[in-house]
Amino acid sequence: MARVVCEPCRPDNCRRCITVCPTNSIDILPSQAVINPTTCINCRECEFACPKGAIFPTEAVPLLWERSKIINSAHFAPQP
């Protein structure tokens, strides 16, 4: 179970999640930050560091922000 960064966070925000991630699993896209589900170890450090409360376990992303889940998975999907 990985984490997903949702819409309350914008790429120009604080980026605290990046500084605390022990596996460097967070990338910044033009529209949002994304967390690599393969390298994420579910330590929750990013979740605790986020002042916006914008990081959720994949299965707990609020319906309002389901698009963030799609963007995250599409970014890390294998390319043909």
PDB file of N, CA and C in Angstrom:
ATOM      1  N   MET A   1       0.851  -1.174   0.000  1.00  0.00           N
ATOM      2  CA  MET A   1       0.000   0.000   0.000  1.00  0.00           C
ATOM      3  C   MET A   1       0.894   1.234   0.000  1.00  0.00           C
ATOM      4  N   ALA A   2       0.876   1.943  -1.087  1.00  0.00           N
ATOM      5  CA  ALA A   2       1.663   3.177  -1.193  1.00  0.00           C
ATOM      6  C   ALA A   2       0.809   4.368  -0.781  1.00  0.00           C
ATOM      7  N   ARG A   3       1.396   5.516  -0.868  1.00  0.00           N
ATOM      8  CA  ARG A   3       0.723   6.770  -0.544  1.00  0.00           C
ATOM      9  C   ARG A   3       0.490   7.553  -1.831  1.00  0.00           C
ATOM     10  N   VAL A   4      -0.490   8.463  -1.791  1.00  0.00           N
ATOM     11  CA  VAL A   4      -0.802   9.333  -2.915  1.00  0.00           C
ATOM     12  C   VAL A   4      -0.865  10.764  -2.403  1.00  0.00           C
ATOM     13  N   VAL A   5      -0.208  11.673  -3.127  1.00  0.00           N
ATOM     14  CA  VAL A   5      -0.280  13.094  -2.810  1.00  0.00           C
ATOM     15  C   VAL A   5      -1.488  13.653  -3.564  1.00  0.00           C
ATOM     16  N   CYS A   6      -2.398  14.273  -2.840  1.00  0.00           N
ATOM     17  CA  CYS A   6      -3.635  14.767  -3.454  1.00  0.00           C
ATOM     18  C   CYS A   6      -3.625  16.271  -3.680  1.00  0.00           C
ATOM     19  N   GLU A   7      -4.692  16.770  -4.281  1.00  0.00           N
ATOM     20  CA  GLU A   7      -4.782  18.139  -4.766  1.00  0.00           C
ATOM     21  C   GLU A   7      -4.503  19.269  -3.780  1.00  0.00           C
ATOM     22  N   PRO A   8      -4.749  19.144  -2.499  1.00  0.00           N
ATOM     23  CA  PRO A   8      -4.409  20.284  -1.632  1.00  0.00           C
ATOM     24  C   PRO A   8      -2.938  20.670  -1.711  1.00  0.00           C
ATOM     25  N   CYS A   9      -2.111  19.751  -2.153  1.00  0.00           N
ATOM     26  CA  CYS A   9      -0.681  20.036  -2.337  1.00  0.00           C
ATOM     27  C   CYS A   9      -0.453  20.438  -3.786  1.00  0.00           C
ATOM     28  N   ARG A  10       0.316  21.448  -3.973  1.00  0.00           N
ATOM     29  CA  ARG A  10       0.720  21.892  -5.310  1.00  0.00           C
ATOM     30  C   ARG A  10       2.242  21.805  -5.389  1.00  0.00           C
ATOM     31  N   PRO A  11       2.794  21.600  -6.570  1.00  0.00           N
ATOM     32  CA  PRO A  11       4.248  21.464  -6.700  1.00  0.00           C
ATOM     33  C   PRO A  11       5.049  22.636  -6.139  1.00  0.00           C
ATOM     34  N   ASP A  12       4.445  23.800  -6.081  1.00  0.00           N
ATOM     35  CA  ASP A  12       5.169  24.953  -5.553  1.00  0.00           C
ATOM     36  C   ASP A  12       5.010  25.104  -4.040  1.00  0.00           C
ATOM     37  N   ASN A  13       4.390  24.117  -3.403  1.00  0.00           N
ATOM     38  CA  ASN A  13       4.228  24.147  -1.949  1.00  0.00           C
ATOM     39  C   ASN A  13       5.549  23.833  -1.243  1.00  0.00           C
ATOM     40  N   CYS A  14       5.481  23.522   0.005  1.00  0.00           N
ATOM     41  CA  CYS A  14       6.664  23.426   0.864  1.00  0.00           C
ATOM     42  C   CYS A  14       7.643  22.308   0.525  1.00  0.00           C
ATOM     43  N   ARG A  15       7.178  21.213  -0.025  1.00  0.00           N
ATOM     44  CA  ARG A  15       8.018  20.057  -0.381  1.00  0.00           C
ATOM     45  C   ARG A  15       8.653  19.361   0.822  1.00  0.00           C
ATOM     46  N   ARG A  16       8.069  19.517   1.978  1.00  0.00           N
ATOM     47  CA  ARG A  16       8.602  18.821   3.161  1.00  0.00           C
ATOM     48  C   ARG A  16       8.603  17.311   2.974  1.00  0.00           C
ATOM     49  N   CYS A  17       7.617  16.807   2.259  1.00  0.00           N
ATOM     50  CA  CYS A  17       7.530  15.356   2.054  1.00  0.00           C
ATOM     51  C   CYS A  17       8.788  14.825   1.380  1.00  0.00           C
ATOM     52  N   ILE A  18       9.325  15.578   0.451  1.00  0.00           N
ATOM     53  CA  ILE A  18      10.520  15.145  -0.273  1.00  0.00           C
ATOM     54  C   ILE A  18      11.718  15.052   0.667  1.00  0.00           C
ATOM     55  N   THR A  19      11.832  16.009   1.554  1.00  0.00           N
ATOM     56  CA  THR A  19      13.004  16.035   2.441  1.00  0.00           C
ATOM     57  C   THR A  19      12.989  14.922   3.478  1.00  0.00           C
ATOM     58  N   VAL A  20      11.810  14.400   3.810  1.00  0.00           N
ATOM     59  CA  VAL A  20      11.752  13.354   4.834  1.00  0.00           C
ATOM     60  C   VAL A  20      11.674  11.942   4.264  1.00  0.00           C
ATOM     61  N   CYS A  21      11.460  11.800   2.974  1.00  0.00           N
ATOM     62  CA  CYS A  21      11.309  10.467   2.376  1.00  0.00           C
ATOM     63  C   CYS A  21      12.647   9.726   2.387  1.00  0.00           C
ATOM     64  N   PRO A  22      12.743   8.613   3.122  1.00  0.00           N
ATOM     65  CA  PRO A  22      14.017   7.901   3.219  1.00  0.00           C
ATOM     66  C   PRO A  22      14.393   7.135   1.953  1.00  0.00           C
ATOM     67  N   THR A  23      13.440   6.942   1.035  1.00  0.00           N
ATOM     68  CA  THR A  23      13.735   6.180  -0.180  1.00  0.00           C
ATOM     69  C   THR A  23      13.698   7.036  -1.444  1.00  0.00           C
ATOM     70  N   ASN A  24      13.596   8.349  -1.287  1.00  0.00           N
ATOM     71  CA  ASN A  24      13.527   9.257  -2.444  1.00  0.00           C
ATOM     72  C   ASN A  24      12.462   8.817  -3.444  1.00  0.00           C
ATOM     73  N   SER A  25      11.293   8.479  -2.940  1.00  0.00           N
ATOM     74  CA  SER A  25      10.214   7.955  -3.773  1.00  0.00           C
ATOM     75  C   SER A  25       9.281   9.022  -4.328  1.00  0.00           C
ATOM     76  N   ILE A  26       9.529  10.285  -4.028  1.00  0.00           N
ATOM     77  CA  ILE A  26       8.606  11.342  -4.427  1.00  0.00           C
ATOM     78  C   ILE A  26       9.199  12.155  -5.572  1.00  0.00           C
ATOM     79  N   ASP A  27       8.414  12.272  -6.647  1.00  0.00           N
ATOM     80  CA  ASP A  27       8.786  13.083  -7.807  1.00  0.00           C
ATOM     81  C   ASP A  27       7.835  14.275  -7.878  1.00  0.00           C
ATOM     82  N   ILE A  28       8.323  15.361  -8.457  1.00  0.00           N
ATOM     83  CA  ILE A  28       7.487  16.531  -8.656  1.00  0.00           C
ATOM     84  C   ILE A  28       7.152  16.646 -10.136  1.00  0.00           C
ATOM     85  N   LEU A  29       5.859  16.599 -10.455  1.00  0.00           N
ATOM     86  CA  LEU A  29       5.376  16.821 -11.811  1.00  0.00           C
ATOM     87  C   LEU A  29       4.889  18.266 -11.910  1.00  0.00           C
ATOM     88  N   PRO A  30       4.619  18.759 -13.091  1.00  0.00           N
ATOM     89  CA  PRO A  30       4.098  20.124 -13.202  1.00  0.00           C
ATOM     90  C   PRO A  30       2.778  20.330 -12.449  1.00  0.00           C
ATOM     91  N   SER A  31       1.956  19.294 -12.383  1.00  0.00           N
ATOM     92  CA  SER A  31       0.647  19.444 -11.750  1.00  0.00           C
ATOM     93  C   SER A  31       0.582  18.990 -10.294  1.00  0.00           C
ATOM     94  N   GLN A  32       1.430  18.066  -9.893  1.00  0.00           N
ATOM     95  CA  GLN A  32       1.401  17.557  -8.522  1.00  0.00           C
ATOM     96  C   GLN A  32       2.624  16.704  -8.228  1.00  0.00           C
ATOM     97  N   ALA A  33       2.801  16.416  -6.952  1.00  0.00           N
ATOM     98  CA  ALA A  33       3.839  15.467  -6.537  1.00  0.00           C
ATOM     99  C   ALA A  33       3.266  14.056  -6.670  1.00  0.00           C
ATOM    100  N   VAL A  34       4.133  13.096  -6.938  1.00  0.00           N
ATOM    101  CA  VAL A  34       3.707  11.699  -7.053  1.00  0.00           C
ATOM    102  C   VAL A  34       4.667  10.822  -6.255  1.00  0.00           C
ATOM    103  N   ILE A  35       4.142   9.713  -5.757  1.00  0.00           N
ATOM    104  CA  ILE A  35       4.942   8.797  -4.943  1.00  0.00           C
ATOM    105  C   ILE A  35       5.051   7.460  -5.655  1.00  0.00           C
ATOM    106  N   ASN A  36       6.270   6.998  -5.837  1.00  0.00           N
ATOM    107  CA  ASN A  36       6.521   5.737  -6.525  1.00  0.00           C
ATOM    108  C   ASN A  36       6.033   4.579  -5.653  1.00  0.00           C
ATOM    109  N   PRO A  37       5.011   3.840  -6.108  1.00  0.00           N
ATOM    110  CA  PRO A  37       4.474   2.744  -5.293  1.00  0.00           C
ATOM    111  C   PRO A  37       5.426   1.563  -5.159  1.00  0.00           C
ATOM    112  N   THR A  38       6.403   1.472  -6.048  1.00  0.00           N
ATOM    113  CA  THR A  38       7.362   0.369  -6.001  1.00  0.00           C
ATOM    114  C   THR A  38       8.432   0.598  -4.946  1.00  0.00           C
ATOM    115  N   THR A  39       8.873   1.843  -4.798  1.00  0.00           N
ATOM    116  CA  THR A  39       9.955   2.118  -3.857  1.00  0.00           C
ATOM    117  C   THR A  39       9.466   2.645  -2.509  1.00  0.00           C
ATOM    118  N   CYS A  40       8.206   3.063  -2.434  1.00  0.00           N
ATOM    119  CA  CYS A  40       7.643   3.552  -1.166  1.00  0.00           C
ATOM    120  C   CYS A  40       7.614   2.407  -0.146  1.00  0.00           C
ATOM    121  N   ILE A  41       8.123   2.668   1.051  1.00  0.00           N
ATOM    122  CA  ILE A  41       8.153   1.635   2.091  1.00  0.00           C
ATOM    123  C   ILE A  41       7.056   1.844   3.147  1.00  0.00           C
ATOM    124  N   ASN A  42       6.143   2.768   2.871  1.00  0.00           N
ATOM    125  CA  ASN A  42       4.999   3.025   3.752  1.00  0.00           C
ATOM    126  C   ASN A  42       5.397   3.415   5.166  1.00  0.00           C
ATOM    127  N   CYS A  43       6.442   4.204   5.250  1.00  0.00           N
ATOM    128  CA  CYS A  43       6.897   4.646   6.571  1.00  0.00           C
ATOM    129  C   CYS A  43       6.015   5.772   7.132  1.00  0.00           C
ATOM    130  N   ARG A  44       5.252   6.423   6.260  1.00  0.00           N
ATOM    131  CA  ARG A  44       4.323   7.502   6.594  1.00  0.00           C
ATOM    132  C   ARG A  44       5.010   8.817   6.943  1.00  0.00           C
ATOM    133  N   GLU A  45       6.317   8.902   6.780  1.00  0.00           N
ATOM    134  CA  GLU A  45       7.022  10.142   7.089  1.00  0.00           C
ATOM    135  C   GLU A  45       6.488  11.301   6.253  1.00  0.00           C
ATOM    136  N   CYS A  46       6.209  11.052   4.975  1.00  0.00           N
ATOM    137  CA  CYS A  46       5.674  12.107   4.111  1.00  0.00           C
ATOM    138  C   CYS A  46       4.315  12.582   4.610  1.00  0.00           C
ATOM    139  N   GLU A  47       3.501  11.628   5.009  1.00  0.00           N
ATOM    140  CA  GLU A  47       2.162  11.946   5.518  1.00  0.00           C
ATOM    141  C   GLU A  47       2.253  12.823   6.768  1.00  0.00           C
ATOM    142  N   PHE A  48       3.142  12.484   7.671  1.00  0.00           N
ATOM    143  CA  PHE A  48       3.308  13.252   8.904  1.00  0.00           C
ATOM    144  C   PHE A  48       3.880  14.646   8.629  1.00  0.00           C
ATOM    145  N   ALA A  49       4.711  14.767   7.592  1.00  0.00           N
ATOM    146  CA  ALA A  49       5.371  16.038   7.291  1.00  0.00           C
ATOM    147  C   ALA A  49       4.490  17.013   6.514  1.00  0.00           C
ATOM    148  N   CYS A  50       3.443  16.534   5.905  1.00  0.00           N
ATOM    149  CA  CYS A  50       2.610  17.372   5.032  1.00  0.00           C
ATOM    150  C   CYS A  50       1.722  18.324   5.840  1.00  0.00           C
ATOM    151  N   PRO A  51       1.968  19.638   5.754  1.00  0.00           N
ATOM    152  CA  PRO A  51       1.156  20.580   6.512  1.00  0.00           C
ATOM    153  C   PRO A  51      -0.257  20.736   5.956  1.00  0.00           C
ATOM    154  N   LYS A  52      -0.492  20.286   4.723  1.00  0.00           N
ATOM    155  CA  LYS A  52      -1.811  20.391   4.094  1.00  0.00           C
ATOM    156  C   LYS A  52      -2.671  19.154   4.336  1.00  0.00           C
ATOM    157  N   GLY A  53      -2.086  18.092   4.895  1.00  0.00           N
ATOM    158  CA  GLY A  53      -2.850  16.853   5.078  1.00  0.00           C
ATOM    159  C   GLY A  53      -3.271  16.259   3.744  1.00  0.00           C
ATOM    160  N   ALA A  54      -2.392  16.362   2.759  1.00  0.00           N
ATOM    161  CA  ALA A  54      -2.738  15.978   1.392  1.00  0.00           C
ATOM    162  C   ALA A  54      -2.246  14.593   0.985  1.00  0.00           C
ATOM    163  N   ILE A  55      -1.660  13.837   1.889  1.00  0.00           N
ATOM    164  CA  ILE A  55      -1.110  12.529   1.539  1.00  0.00           C
ATOM    165  C   ILE A  55      -1.918  11.437   2.241  1.00  0.00           C
ATOM    166  N   PHE A  56      -2.364  10.470   1.425  1.00  0.00           N
ATOM    167  CA  PHE A  56      -3.229   9.401   1.923  1.00  0.00           C
ATOM    168  C   PHE A  56      -2.744   8.046   1.433  1.00  0.00           C
ATOM    169  N   PRO A  57      -3.081   6.960   2.157  1.00  0.00           N
ATOM    170  CA  PRO A  57      -2.855   5.630   1.602  1.00  0.00           C
ATOM    171  C   PRO A  57      -3.698   5.512   0.320  1.00  0.00           C
ATOM    172  N   THR A  58      -3.227   4.771  -0.651  1.00  0.00           N
ATOM    173  CA  THR A  58      -3.913   4.647  -1.938  1.00  0.00           C
ATOM    174  C   THR A  58      -5.391   4.312  -1.776  1.00  0.00           C
ATOM    175  N   GLU A  59      -5.702   3.372  -0.926  1.00  0.00           N
ATOM    176  CA  GLU A  59      -7.098   2.937  -0.789  1.00  0.00           C
ATOM    177  C   GLU A  59      -7.946   3.896   0.050  1.00  0.00           C
ATOM    178  N   ALA A  60      -7.333   4.925   0.619  1.00  0.00           N
ATOM    179  CA  ALA A  60      -8.084   5.876   1.449  1.00  0.00           C
ATOM    180  C   ALA A  60      -8.179   7.274   0.830  1.00  0.00           C
ATOM    181  N   VAL A  61      -7.797   7.404  -0.444  1.00  0.00           N
ATOM    182  CA  VAL A  61      -7.890   8.708  -1.109  1.00  0.00           C
ATOM    183  C   VAL A  61      -9.367   9.108  -1.185  1.00  0.00           C
ATOM    184  N   PRO A  62      -9.713  10.303  -0.706  1.00  0.00           N
ATOM    185  CA  PRO A  62     -11.110  10.745  -0.788  1.00  0.00           C
ATOM    186  C   PRO A  62     -11.596  10.811  -2.240  1.00  0.00           C
ATOM    187  N   LEU A  63     -12.858  10.505  -2.452  1.00  0.00           N
ATOM    188  CA  LEU A  63     -13.427  10.504  -3.803  1.00  0.00           C
ATOM    189  C   LEU A  63     -13.196  11.824  -4.532  1.00  0.00           C
ATOM    190  N   LEU A  64     -13.210  12.906  -3.805  1.00  0.00           N
ATOM    191  CA  LEU A  64     -12.990  14.222  -4.368  1.00  0.00           C
ATOM    192  C   LEU A  64     -11.642  14.316  -5.090  1.00  0.00           C
ATOM    193  N   TRP A  65     -10.659  13.527  -4.660  1.00  0.00           N
ATOM    194  CA  TRP A  65      -9.306  13.600  -5.205  1.00  0.00           C
ATOM    195  C   TRP A  65      -8.873  12.318  -5.908  1.00  0.00           C
ATOM    196  N   GLU A  66      -9.820  11.541  -6.396  1.00  0.00           N
ATOM    197  CA  GLU A  66      -9.496  10.302  -7.117  1.00  0.00           C
ATOM    198  C   GLU A  66      -8.581  10.563  -8.313  1.00  0.00           C
ATOM    199  N   ARG A  67      -8.687  11.732  -8.923  1.00  0.00           N
ATOM    200  CA  ARG A  67      -7.851  12.077 -10.077  1.00  0.00           C
ATOM    201  C   ARG A  67      -6.367  12.017  -9.705  1.00  0.00           C
ATOM    202  N   SER A  68      -6.032  12.379  -8.481  1.00  0.00           N
ATOM    203  CA  SER A  68      -4.637  12.320  -8.029  1.00  0.00           C
ATOM    204  C   SER A  68      -4.117  10.888  -8.069  1.00  0.00           C
ATOM    205  N   LYS A  69      -4.964   9.963  -7.733  1.00  0.00           N
ATOM    206  CA  LYS A  69      -4.595   8.545  -7.757  1.00  0.00           C
ATOM    207  C   LYS A  69      -4.306   8.095  -9.191  1.00  0.00           C
ATOM    208  N   ILE A  70      -5.116   8.567 -10.127  1.00  0.00           N
ATOM    209  CA  ILE A  70      -4.932   8.217 -11.536  1.00  0.00           C
ATOM    210  C   ILE A  70      -3.628   8.809 -12.074  1.00  0.00           C
ATOM    211  N   ILE A  71      -3.362  10.062 -11.741  1.00  0.00           N
ATOM    212  CA  ILE A  71      -2.121  10.715 -12.181  1.00  0.00           C
ATOM    213  C   ILE A  71      -0.916   9.981 -11.621  1.00  0.00           C
ATOM    214  N   ASN A  72      -0.981   9.611 -10.346  1.00  0.00           N
ATOM    215  CA  ASN A  72       0.138   8.905  -9.700  1.00  0.00           C
ATOM    216  C   ASN A  72       0.400   7.566 -10.384  1.00  0.00           C
ATOM    217  N   SER A  73      -0.638   6.766 -10.585  1.00  0.00           N
ATOM    218  CA  SER A  73      -0.422   5.446 -11.187  1.00  0.00           C
ATOM    219  C   SER A  73       0.007   5.549 -12.640  1.00  0.00           C
ATOM    220  N   ALA A  74      -0.513   6.527 -13.375  1.00  0.00           N
ATOM    221  CA  ALA A  74      -0.132   6.693 -14.774  1.00  0.00           C
ATOM    222  C   ALA A  74       1.347   7.089 -14.903  1.00  0.00           C
ATOM    223  N   HIS A  75       1.821   7.903 -13.981  1.00  0.00           N
ATOM    224  CA  HIS A  75       3.220   8.331 -14.040  1.00  0.00           C
ATOM    225  C   HIS A  75       4.187   7.157 -13.872  1.00  0.00           C
ATOM    226  N   PHE A  76       3.809   6.192 -13.065  1.00  0.00           N
ATOM    227  CA  PHE A  76       4.702   5.067 -12.774  1.00  0.00           C
ATOM    228  C   PHE A  76       4.339   3.794 -13.525  1.00  0.00           C
ATOM    229  N   ALA A  77       3.378   3.883 -14.444  1.00  0.00           N
ATOM    230  CA  ALA A  77       2.990   2.709 -15.241  1.00  0.00           C
ATOM    231  C   ALA A  77       4.115   2.361 -16.215  1.00  0.00           C
ATOM    232  N   PRO A  78       4.336   1.088 -16.451  1.00  0.00           N
ATOM    233  CA  PRO A  78       5.371   0.679 -17.415  1.00  0.00           C
ATOM    234  C   PRO A  78       5.061   1.247 -18.796  1.00  0.00           C
ATOM    235  N   GLN A  79       6.070   1.733 -19.466  1.00  0.00           N
ATOM    236  CA  GLN A  79       5.909   2.284 -20.813  1.00  0.00           C
ATOM    237  C   GLN A  79       6.135   1.183 -21.838  1.00  0.00           C
ATOM    238  N   PRO A  80       5.272   1.105 -22.863  1.00  0.00           N
ATOM    239  CA  PRO A  80       5.442   0.042 -23.894  1.00  0.00           C
ATOM    240  C   PRO A  80       6.636   0.310 -24.781  1.00  0.00           C
TER     241      PRO A  80
END
